[in-house]
Structure formats: C-alpha cells, structure tokens
Coordinates of C-alpha atoms in Angstrom, one line a residue:
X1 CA 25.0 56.5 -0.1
X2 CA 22.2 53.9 0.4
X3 CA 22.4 54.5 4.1
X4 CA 21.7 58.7 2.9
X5 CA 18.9 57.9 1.1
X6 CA 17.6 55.5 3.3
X7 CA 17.5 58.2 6.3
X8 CA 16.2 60.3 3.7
X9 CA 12.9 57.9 3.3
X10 CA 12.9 57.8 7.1
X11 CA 12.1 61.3 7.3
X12 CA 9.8 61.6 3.8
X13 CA 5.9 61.6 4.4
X14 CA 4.7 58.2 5.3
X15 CA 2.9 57.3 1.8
X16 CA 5.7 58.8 0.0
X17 CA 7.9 56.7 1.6
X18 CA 6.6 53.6 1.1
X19 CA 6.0 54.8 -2.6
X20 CA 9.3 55.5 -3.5
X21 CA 11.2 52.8 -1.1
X22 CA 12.5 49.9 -3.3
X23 CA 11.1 46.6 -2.4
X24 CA 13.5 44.1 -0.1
X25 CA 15.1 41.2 -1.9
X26 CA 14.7 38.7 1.4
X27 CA 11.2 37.7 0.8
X28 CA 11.4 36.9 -2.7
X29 CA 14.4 35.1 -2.2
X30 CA 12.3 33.2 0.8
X31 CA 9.9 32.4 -2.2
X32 CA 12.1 31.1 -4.2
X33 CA 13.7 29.0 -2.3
X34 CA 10.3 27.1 -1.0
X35 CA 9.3 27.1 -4.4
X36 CA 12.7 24.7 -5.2
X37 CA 12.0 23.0 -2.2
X38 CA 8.6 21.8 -2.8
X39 CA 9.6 21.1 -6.9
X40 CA 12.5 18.8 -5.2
X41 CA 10.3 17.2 -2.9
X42 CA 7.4 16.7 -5.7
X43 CA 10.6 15.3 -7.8
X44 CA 11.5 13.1 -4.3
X45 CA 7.9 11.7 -4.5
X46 CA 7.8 10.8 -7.7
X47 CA 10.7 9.1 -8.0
X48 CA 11.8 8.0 -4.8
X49 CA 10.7 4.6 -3.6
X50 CA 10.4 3.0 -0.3
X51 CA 10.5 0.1 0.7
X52 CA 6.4 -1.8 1.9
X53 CA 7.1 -4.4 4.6
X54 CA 5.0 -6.6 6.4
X55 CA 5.7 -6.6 10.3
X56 CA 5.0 -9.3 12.3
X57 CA 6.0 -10.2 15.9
X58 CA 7.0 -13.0 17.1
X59 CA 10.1 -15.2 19.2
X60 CA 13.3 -17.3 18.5
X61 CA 13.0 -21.0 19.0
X62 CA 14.9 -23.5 18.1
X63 CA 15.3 -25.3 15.2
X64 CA 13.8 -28.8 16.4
X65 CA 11.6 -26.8 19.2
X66 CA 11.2 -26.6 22.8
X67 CA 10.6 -30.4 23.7
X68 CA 7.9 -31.9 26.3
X69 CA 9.1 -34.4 29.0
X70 CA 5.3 -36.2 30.3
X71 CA 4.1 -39.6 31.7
X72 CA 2.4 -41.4 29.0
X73 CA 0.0 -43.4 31.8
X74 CA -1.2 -42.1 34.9
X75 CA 1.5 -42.9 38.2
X76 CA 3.0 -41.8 41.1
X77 CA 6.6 -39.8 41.2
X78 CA 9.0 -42.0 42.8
X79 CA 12.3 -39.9 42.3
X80 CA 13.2 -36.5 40.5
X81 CA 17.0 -36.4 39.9
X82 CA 17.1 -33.0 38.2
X83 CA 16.3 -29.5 39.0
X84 CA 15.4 -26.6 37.4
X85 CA 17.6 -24.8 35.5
X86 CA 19.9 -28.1 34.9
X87 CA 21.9 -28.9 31.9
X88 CA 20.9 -32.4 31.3
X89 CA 22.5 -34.9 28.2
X90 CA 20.3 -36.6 25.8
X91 CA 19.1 -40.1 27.3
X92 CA 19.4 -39.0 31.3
X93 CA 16.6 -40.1 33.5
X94 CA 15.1 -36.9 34.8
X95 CA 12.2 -38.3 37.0
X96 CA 11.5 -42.1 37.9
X97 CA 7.8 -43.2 38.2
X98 CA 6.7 -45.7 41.3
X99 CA 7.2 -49.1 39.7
X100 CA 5.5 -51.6 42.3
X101 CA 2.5 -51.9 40.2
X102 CA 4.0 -52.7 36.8
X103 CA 6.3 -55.2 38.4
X104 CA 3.6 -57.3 39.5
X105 CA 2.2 -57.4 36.5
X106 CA 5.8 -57.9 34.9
X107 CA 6.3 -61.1 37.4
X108 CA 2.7 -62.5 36.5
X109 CA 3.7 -61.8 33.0
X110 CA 7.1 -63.2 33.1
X111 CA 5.6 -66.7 35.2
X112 CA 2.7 -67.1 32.7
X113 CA 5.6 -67.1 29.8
X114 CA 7.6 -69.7 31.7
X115 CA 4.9 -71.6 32.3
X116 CA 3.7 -72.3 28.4
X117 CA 7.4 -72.0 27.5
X118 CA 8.0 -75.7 29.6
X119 CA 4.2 -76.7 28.6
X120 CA 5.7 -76.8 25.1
X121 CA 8.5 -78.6 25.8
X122 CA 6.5 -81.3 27.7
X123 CA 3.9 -81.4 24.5
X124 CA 6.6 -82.0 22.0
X125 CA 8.3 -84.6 24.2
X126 CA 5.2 -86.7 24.4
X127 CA 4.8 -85.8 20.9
X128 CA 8.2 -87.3 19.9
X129 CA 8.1 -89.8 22.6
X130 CA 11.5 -88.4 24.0
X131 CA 12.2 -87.7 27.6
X132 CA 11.1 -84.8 28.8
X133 CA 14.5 -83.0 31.0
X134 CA 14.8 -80.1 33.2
X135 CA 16.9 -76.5 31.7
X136 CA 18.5 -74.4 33.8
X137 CA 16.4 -71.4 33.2
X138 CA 13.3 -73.6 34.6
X139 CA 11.5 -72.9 37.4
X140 CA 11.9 -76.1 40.3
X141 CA 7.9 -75.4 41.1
X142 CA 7.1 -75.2 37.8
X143 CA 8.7 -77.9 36.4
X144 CA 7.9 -80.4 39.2
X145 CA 4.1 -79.5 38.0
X146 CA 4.8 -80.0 34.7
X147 CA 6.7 -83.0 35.2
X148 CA 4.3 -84.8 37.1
X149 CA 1.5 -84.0 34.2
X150 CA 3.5 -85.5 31.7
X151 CA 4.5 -88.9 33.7
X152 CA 0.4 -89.3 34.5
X153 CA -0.2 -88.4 30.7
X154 CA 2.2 -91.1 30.0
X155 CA 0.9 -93.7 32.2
X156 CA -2.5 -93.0 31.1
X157 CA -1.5 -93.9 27.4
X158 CA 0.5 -96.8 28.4
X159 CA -2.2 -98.5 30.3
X160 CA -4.9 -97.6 27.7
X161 CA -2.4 -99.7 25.4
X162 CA -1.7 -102.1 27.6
X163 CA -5.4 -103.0 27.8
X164 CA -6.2 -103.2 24.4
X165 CA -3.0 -105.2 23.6
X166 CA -4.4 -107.6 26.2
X167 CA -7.6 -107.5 24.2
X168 CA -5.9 -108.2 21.2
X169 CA -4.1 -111.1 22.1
X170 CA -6.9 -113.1 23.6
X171 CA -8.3 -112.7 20.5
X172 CA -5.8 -114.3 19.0
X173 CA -5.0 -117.2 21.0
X174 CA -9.1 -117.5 20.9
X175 CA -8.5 -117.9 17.0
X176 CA -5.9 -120.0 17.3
X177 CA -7.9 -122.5 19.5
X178 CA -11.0 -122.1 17.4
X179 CA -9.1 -123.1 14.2
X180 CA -7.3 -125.9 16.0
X181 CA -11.1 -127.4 17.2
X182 CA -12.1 -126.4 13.2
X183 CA -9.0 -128.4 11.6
X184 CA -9.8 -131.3 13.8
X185 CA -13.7 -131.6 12.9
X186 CA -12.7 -131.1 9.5
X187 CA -10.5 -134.4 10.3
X188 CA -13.4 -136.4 12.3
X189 CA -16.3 -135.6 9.6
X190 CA -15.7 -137.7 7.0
X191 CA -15.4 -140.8 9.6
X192 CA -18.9 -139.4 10.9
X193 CA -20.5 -139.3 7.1
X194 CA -18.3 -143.4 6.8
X195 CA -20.0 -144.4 10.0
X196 CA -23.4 -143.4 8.9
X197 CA -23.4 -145.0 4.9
X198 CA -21.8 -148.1 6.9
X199 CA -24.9 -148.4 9.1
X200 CA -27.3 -147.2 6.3
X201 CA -26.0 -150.2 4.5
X202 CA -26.4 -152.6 7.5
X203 CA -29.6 -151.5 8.2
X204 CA -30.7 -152.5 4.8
X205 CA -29.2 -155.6 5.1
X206 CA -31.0 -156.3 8.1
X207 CA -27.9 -156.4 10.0
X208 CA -29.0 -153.2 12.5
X209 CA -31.7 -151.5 13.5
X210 CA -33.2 -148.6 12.1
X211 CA -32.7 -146.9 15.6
X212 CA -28.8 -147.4 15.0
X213 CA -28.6 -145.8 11.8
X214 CA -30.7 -142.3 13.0
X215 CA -28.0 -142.1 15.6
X216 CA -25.0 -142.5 13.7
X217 CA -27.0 -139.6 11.4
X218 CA -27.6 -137.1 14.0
X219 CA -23.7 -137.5 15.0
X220 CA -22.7 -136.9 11.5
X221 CA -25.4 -133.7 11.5
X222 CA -23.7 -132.9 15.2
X223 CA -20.2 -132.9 13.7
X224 CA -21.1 -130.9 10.8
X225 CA -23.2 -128.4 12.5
X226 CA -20.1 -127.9 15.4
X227 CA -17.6 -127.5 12.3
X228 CA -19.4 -124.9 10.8
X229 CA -20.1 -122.9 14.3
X230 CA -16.2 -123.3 14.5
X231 CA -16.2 -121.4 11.1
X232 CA -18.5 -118.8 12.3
X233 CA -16.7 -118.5 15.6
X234 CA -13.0 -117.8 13.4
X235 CA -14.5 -115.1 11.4
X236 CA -16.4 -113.4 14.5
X237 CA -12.3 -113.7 16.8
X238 CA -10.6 -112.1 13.2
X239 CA -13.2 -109.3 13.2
X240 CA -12.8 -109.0 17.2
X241 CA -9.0 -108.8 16.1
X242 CA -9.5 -106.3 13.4
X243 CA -11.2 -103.9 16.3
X244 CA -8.6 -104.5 18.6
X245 CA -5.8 -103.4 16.4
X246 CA -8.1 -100.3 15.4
X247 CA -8.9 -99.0 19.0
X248 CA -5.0 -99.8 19.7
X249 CA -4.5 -97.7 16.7
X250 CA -6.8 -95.4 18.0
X251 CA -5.8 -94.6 20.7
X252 CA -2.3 -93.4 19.6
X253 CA -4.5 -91.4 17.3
X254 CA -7.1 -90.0 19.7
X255 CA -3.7 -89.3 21.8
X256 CA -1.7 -87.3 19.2
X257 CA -5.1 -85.1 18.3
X258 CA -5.3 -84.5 21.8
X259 CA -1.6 -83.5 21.8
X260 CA -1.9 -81.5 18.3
X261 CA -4.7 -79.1 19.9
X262 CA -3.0 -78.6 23.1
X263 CA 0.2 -77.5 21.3
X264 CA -1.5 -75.2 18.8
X265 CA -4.3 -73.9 21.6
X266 CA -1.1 -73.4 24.5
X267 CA 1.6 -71.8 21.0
X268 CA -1.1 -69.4 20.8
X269 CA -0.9 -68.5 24.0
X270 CA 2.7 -68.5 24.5
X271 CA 2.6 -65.4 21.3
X272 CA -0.1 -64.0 23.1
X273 CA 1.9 -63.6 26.2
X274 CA 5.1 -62.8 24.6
X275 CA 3.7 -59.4 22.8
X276 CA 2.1 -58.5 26.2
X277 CA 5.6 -59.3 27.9
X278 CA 6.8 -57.1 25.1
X279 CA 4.3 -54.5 25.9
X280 CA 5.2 -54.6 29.5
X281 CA 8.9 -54.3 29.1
X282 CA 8.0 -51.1 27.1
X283 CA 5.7 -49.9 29.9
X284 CA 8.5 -49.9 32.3
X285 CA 10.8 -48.8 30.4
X286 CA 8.5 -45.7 30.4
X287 CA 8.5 -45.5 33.6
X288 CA 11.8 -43.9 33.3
X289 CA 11.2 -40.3 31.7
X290 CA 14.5 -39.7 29.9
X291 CA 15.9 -36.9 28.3
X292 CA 14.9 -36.6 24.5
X293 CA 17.9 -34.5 23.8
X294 CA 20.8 -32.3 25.7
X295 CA 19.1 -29.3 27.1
X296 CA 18.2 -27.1 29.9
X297 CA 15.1 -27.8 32.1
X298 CA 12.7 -25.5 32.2
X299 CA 9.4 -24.9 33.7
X300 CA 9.7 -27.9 35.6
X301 CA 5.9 -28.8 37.2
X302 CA 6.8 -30.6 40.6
X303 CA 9.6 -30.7 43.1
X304 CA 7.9 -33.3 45.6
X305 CA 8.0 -36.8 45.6
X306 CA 4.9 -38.8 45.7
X307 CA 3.3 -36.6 43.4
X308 CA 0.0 -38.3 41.4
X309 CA 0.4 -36.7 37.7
X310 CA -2.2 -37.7 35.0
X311 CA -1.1 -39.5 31.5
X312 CA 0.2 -36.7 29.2
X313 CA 0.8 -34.0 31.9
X314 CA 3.7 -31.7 30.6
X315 CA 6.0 -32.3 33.7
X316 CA 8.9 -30.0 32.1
X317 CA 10.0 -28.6 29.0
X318 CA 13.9 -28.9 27.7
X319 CA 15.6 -26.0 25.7
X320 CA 17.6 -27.7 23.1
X321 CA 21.6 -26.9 24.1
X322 CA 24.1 -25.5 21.1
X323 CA 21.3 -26.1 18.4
X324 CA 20.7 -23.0 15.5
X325 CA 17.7 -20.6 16.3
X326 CA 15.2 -19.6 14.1
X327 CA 12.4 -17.2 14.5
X328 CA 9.1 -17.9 15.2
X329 CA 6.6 -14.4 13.7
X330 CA 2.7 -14.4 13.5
X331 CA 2.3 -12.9 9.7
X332 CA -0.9 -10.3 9.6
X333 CA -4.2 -11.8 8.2
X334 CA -3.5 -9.1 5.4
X335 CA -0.5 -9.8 4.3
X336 CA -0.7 -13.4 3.5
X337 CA -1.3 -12.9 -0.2
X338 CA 2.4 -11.0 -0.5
X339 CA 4.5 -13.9 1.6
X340 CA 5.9 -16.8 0.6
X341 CA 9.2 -18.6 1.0
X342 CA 12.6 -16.8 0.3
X343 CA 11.5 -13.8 0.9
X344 CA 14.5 -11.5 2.6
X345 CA 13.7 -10.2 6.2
X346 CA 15.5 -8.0 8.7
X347 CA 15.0 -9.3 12.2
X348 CA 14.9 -6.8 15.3
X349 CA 16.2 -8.0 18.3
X350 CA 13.8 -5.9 21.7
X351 CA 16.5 -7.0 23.7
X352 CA 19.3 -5.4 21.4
X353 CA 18.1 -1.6 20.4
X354 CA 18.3 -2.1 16.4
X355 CA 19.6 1.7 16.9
X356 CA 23.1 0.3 18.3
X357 CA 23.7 -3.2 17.6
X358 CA 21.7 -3.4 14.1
X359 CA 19.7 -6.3 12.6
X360 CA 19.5 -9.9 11.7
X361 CA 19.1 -10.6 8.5
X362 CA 16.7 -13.8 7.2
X363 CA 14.8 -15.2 5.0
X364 CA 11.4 -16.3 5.0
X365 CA 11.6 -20.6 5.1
X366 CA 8.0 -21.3 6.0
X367 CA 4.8 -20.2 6.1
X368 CA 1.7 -22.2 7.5
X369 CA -0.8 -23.3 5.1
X370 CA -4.1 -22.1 7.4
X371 CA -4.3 -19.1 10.0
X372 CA -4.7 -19.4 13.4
X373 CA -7.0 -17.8 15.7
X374 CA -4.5 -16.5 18.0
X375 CA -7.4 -14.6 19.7
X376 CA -9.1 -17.9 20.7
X377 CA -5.5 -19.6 21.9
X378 CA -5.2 -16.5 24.1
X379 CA -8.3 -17.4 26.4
X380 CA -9.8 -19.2 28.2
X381 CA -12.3 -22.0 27.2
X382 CA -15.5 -19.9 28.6
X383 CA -14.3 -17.4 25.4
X384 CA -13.9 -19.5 23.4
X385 CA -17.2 -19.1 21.0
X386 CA -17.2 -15.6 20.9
X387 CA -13.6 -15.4 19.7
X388 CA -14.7 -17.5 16.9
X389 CA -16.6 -14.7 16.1
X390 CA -15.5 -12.4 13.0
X391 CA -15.2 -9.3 14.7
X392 CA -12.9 -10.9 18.0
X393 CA -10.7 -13.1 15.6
X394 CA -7.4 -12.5 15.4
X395 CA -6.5 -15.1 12.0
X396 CA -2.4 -14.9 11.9
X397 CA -0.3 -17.1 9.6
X398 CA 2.9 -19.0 11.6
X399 CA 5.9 -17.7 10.0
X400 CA 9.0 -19.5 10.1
X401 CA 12.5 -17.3 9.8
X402 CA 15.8 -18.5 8.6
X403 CA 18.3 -16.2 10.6
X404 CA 21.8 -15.8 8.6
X405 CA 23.9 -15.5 11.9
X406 CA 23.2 -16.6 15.8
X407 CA 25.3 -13.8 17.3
X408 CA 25.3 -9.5 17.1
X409 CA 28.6 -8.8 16.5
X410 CA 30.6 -5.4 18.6
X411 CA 33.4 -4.3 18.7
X412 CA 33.6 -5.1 22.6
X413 CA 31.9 -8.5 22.5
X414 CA 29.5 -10.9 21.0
X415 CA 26.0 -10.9 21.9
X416 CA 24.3 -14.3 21.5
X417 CA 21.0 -15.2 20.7
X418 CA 18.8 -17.3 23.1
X419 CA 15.8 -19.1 23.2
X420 CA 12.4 -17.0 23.8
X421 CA 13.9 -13.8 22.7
X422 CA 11.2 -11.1 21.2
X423 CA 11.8 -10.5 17.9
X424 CA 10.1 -7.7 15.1
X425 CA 10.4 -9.3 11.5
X426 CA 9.9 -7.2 8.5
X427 CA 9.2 -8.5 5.8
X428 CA 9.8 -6.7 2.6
X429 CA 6.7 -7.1 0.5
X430 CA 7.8 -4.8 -2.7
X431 CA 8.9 -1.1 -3.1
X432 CA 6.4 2.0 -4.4
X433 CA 6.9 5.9 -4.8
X434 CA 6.8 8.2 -2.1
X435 CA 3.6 10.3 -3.9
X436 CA 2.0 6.5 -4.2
X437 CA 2.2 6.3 -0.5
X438 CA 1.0 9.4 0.3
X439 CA -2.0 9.1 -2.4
X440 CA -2.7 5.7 -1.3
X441 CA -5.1 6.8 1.3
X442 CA -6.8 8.8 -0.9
X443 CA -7.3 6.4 -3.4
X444 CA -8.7 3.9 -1.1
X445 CA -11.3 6.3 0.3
X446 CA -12.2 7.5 -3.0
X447 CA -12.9 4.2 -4.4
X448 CA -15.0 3.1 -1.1
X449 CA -16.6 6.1 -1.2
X450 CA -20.6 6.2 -1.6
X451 CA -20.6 2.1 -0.9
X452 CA -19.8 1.6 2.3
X453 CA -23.2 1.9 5.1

C-alpha cells in the first residue's frame, strides 16, 4: 500500500508532491541521536576526570652512580691491565702509574727517618750514660757515622772533665800545703814575739844593743806578716776550689743542655719526617688506581703506555655490577611547585614500547633543592654567558625515581634494566574534569587578556 501511494506521489505534480509526501523519520532520528551524544559527552566533561602529569625525561643510573677512576697527581702510565668492556672486582688495579720518581723520594724519605731514628738512640745513650749498640734494622753506614760522633762526643766530655779535675786537685794539695806552712807559723810566732820581749828586756838592761832588739822585731813582724799571707793564700785555694768544682759541675751541665736541645730540635724532626713518610706511602699507594667497586669499564681514555695524563683526568668510568637502578629525570622549570617526594610515577622504558611491555611503576625519592641550567651544561664555554641569559635558560630540577621492580616481565622472557637507558617519567601532579581542561585555555587567555604588550 505505501509502495501505491508512494508511486502515486511520483507521478503527482511536483509541488503537490512534496506537499502531501510525509516527512522521512532518518533525519530526525540522526538529530536525536547527536543531540544524546553531545548531552553524554557534556555529562563526560563534567564529570569525568583525568589524570595532569608532569613529564620529564631523563636515564637509569645506578643507585651509588657511575664511578670515576683518575690520577690524583700528574704522571706517566706505566701499565694498563684492563680493557674496555671488562668486568673488574672491587680493589683490582686497573692502570699502574711510573713509580721511579716517588721512590726516590721514598728512599730519601725512608734514609732521613733512619737517620734521626739512630741520632736518638745515640742522644739518649749519652744522656743515660749507657752504651750506645748497633739493631739489626740499622744501617752499617749509618751507624758507623753515628757511632763515631758519639765516641768523639764522649771523649770530648771526658777530657773536659779530666782537666778540670786536674784543676781541682792542685787546688787542693795547694791548700793543703798552705795550711801546713799556716799551722807551722802559727807554731814559730809566739817564739818570735818571746825572742823579741827577751831582747827588749836585755836591751834595757844594757845587756844588748838597741840594734839587736829592732832585728828580733822585724822577724817577729816578718813571721806575723807571712802567717797572715798564708791565711789569705787558704781562702784565695778554697775559692779556686769552689770554681773548680762549679766548672766540673758545669760542664756536665753545659753537656746535658747541649744534649736536651739536640734531642728535642732532632724528635722534631724525626715527627716531621715520619708524617711526610706517611704522606709518601699514601702517594704510592696512589700510584696504583684500583677499582672503587665491581663494575664494567667504560669509556676507558687511553690504551697506550707511556701516556702523560694530568691530576684529576677521568681516565675511565665503572658501571656498578648487580646494584638496583634508579632513574635519573630533569623535572620542568614549571612544575616544581607540584613535586615533591612520594609522589607515584609511571616510568616509560624508549627501549621497551610502553604499548607491549607496559610500565614501571615509581615513586618520586628526590628532588634537587635548586635548578640547573641544563642549557648552559649543554655547551660549550664560548656560550656560556648568553645561556645565562633568561630567554636561552633551560632551569630543570634533578629528579630522583625509586623504581618498584628492575625487570619487564613477559610471558617469553624477562627484560632487564641497564644502566643509561632513556626513560619518560610521569609524574602525576593531581586529576581535573575533562570541560576544566578543555576551558583551561580559555581561561588563561581571558585573564591575560588586555595586559600582556
């Protein structure tokens, strides 16, 4: 019937057709059905939310870093017992520095300690007046040297006593004869001061002459005057004595001080010389470039013997061996103010396709307390000032990632993280509505509209 009156229409005059043809139901129900789909998306947008992340790109590294192997004083490379690419154990020497030089100074070290070590030895046997022996340690030369010092010190002392004990004693037998001549005067005078009233008396009496009498005076006066240059003569031998026993004393003295200073003056010296022995040990032992941990070598810088490097020259790096990875992102300048620690991450992997093998999951652990120009690191030292400038800076914060696993799991295999790998991080910041994302350009042009220049 509708098929009739349809062929009917077909064949009616063209206004009258269209006039009484009823309407077709497809595009209203087209209408309709974009009018619920834009209400569900408006109902999508204003309550749907998605998640605002911060990316940032960056690189695994290992927990305790890539480590440095360099020279810490300028040399020459003697030996290089590893290649690149080796796996090496912590403590290995990896390259050995020429040594001539620093054993030289190690052997003038070494015979300037032995030296003061036996000069101390021979000090405080002199000092305690004990022989002075030969260890086993000593050195023939040295010790024949030393030897002979302390055997002409020795002499010297002895004869320097020896003389002033000689001194001494004359004094004393001179003492002892000057009292003996004293005690006999004392004896004789009072027969000189008899002789003299005797002829005094005879005199008177007219017995002698007067000339007799003045002689028997002036021996009496004689006698006294000799006794009392005796007496004069004692004291002057006891003070003589008195000096004697104080230069002998003295010289003992003078002997020790002398002794005193040379051990304090030569102790000093012998510290002095055992930190710089110290010192040089550690040198050498430098000269040895070991290993800080187990690792690979990487980047090594030479492969040729005889090679001059410069003091801190980064010969090679090691990757740390079986040690946890964790990644390495530089955060946007932006998005500092939304970052801090704990923050969950989702890690992409460029050389595993998200798409297939998925991501790792993090945390954020740290995040550097000033930004870097990474603009400025980038070039060269010619650039340098006008990267510092506002509009070529490129201010990034370090990021440090926690990774919750070291592997992508498959079903065929395991895929292993590595050093160096290039990682996307993002960082979930907080979640908004779909319309506020779609609005949020808006807004920010509408509010720096009619400010900006």
């Amino acid at each position: 019937m509708a098929s009739k009156i349809s062929t009917n229409f077909d064949f009616s005059p063209g206004i009258l057709g269209v006039q009484e043809r009823p309407p077709s139901p497809l595009p209203r129900i087209v209408l309709r059905g974009v009018l619920i789909l834009v209400f569900l998306m408006l109902l999508w947008a204003m309550f749907g939310r998605l998640d605002v992340v911060s990316v940032a790109e960056g690189k695994l590294v290992p927990v305790s870093y890539i480590k440095i192997v360099q020279p810490s004083e300028a040399g020459i490379v003697r030996d290089i017992t590893i290649k690149e690419g080796q796996a090496v154990t912590k403590d290995q020497v990896l390259i050995r520095m020429d040594a001539n030089i620093s054993e030289a100074d190690s052997k003038a070290v070494q015979a300037a300690l032995q030296y003061k070590s036996i000069e101390l030895r021979r000090i405080e046997a002199e000092l305690s007046n004990q022989p002075f022996t030969r260890q086993a340690k000593d050195s023939n030369e040295l010790f024949n040297r030393i030897y002979a010092e302390y055997q002409s010190n020795r002499t010297a002392l002895q004869d320097d006593l020896n003389a002033e004990s000689a001194s001494l004693q004359k004094a004393h037998s001179d003492l002892a004869a000057t009292v003996e001549v004293q005690h006999k005067m004392e004896q004789t005078l009072p027969s000189y001061k008899a002789q003299e009233t005797a002829y005094n008396e005879l005199v008177k009496d007219g017995y002698a002459g007067a000339l007799m009498g003045q002689e028997k005076q002036r021996d009496r006066i004689d006698a006294e005057q000799n006794l009392r240059a005796q007496e004069y003569n004692a004291k002057s031998l006891q003070a003589s004595i008195s000096q004697s026993q104080k230069r002998l004393n003295q010289v003992q003295s003078d002997y020790r001080q002398k002794l005193e200073a040379e051990r304090v003056a030569t102790f000093a010296e012998f510290q002095r010389l055992e930190q710089e022995w110290a010192k040089q040990s550690h040198k050498n032992s430098l000269l040895e470039l070991k290993a800080p941990q187990a690792g690979i070598v990487k980047d090594l810088a030479t492969h040729t013997p005889g090679t001059v490097v410069s003091p801190g020259t980064v010969i090679m790096t090691l990757v740390p061996n079986n040690e946890a990875l964790q990644a390495e992102v530089w955060m946007k300048n932006e998005d500092a103010g939304f970052v801090h620690a704990g923050q969950e991450v989702k890690v992409k992997l460029s050389a595993y396709p998200f798409q297939k093998y998925g991501m790792v999951d993090g945390k954020v652990l740290q995040v550097s307390a000033d930004a870097t120009d990474k603009s400025a690191s980038n070039n060269n030292q010619n650039n340098a000032e006008q990267n510092q400038s506002p509009s070529n800076a490129q201010l990034s914060y370090r990021t440090i990632i926690q990774l919750s696993k070291q592997s992508l799991d498959t079903e065929q295999d395991k895929l292993h993280l590595t050093p160096g790998m290039q990682v996307v991080a993002e960082i979930k910041l907080a979640d908004e509505t779909v319309m506020e994302y779609l609005l949020s350009p808006i807004s920010k042009a509408f509010r720096e509209a009619g400010r900006e220049r």
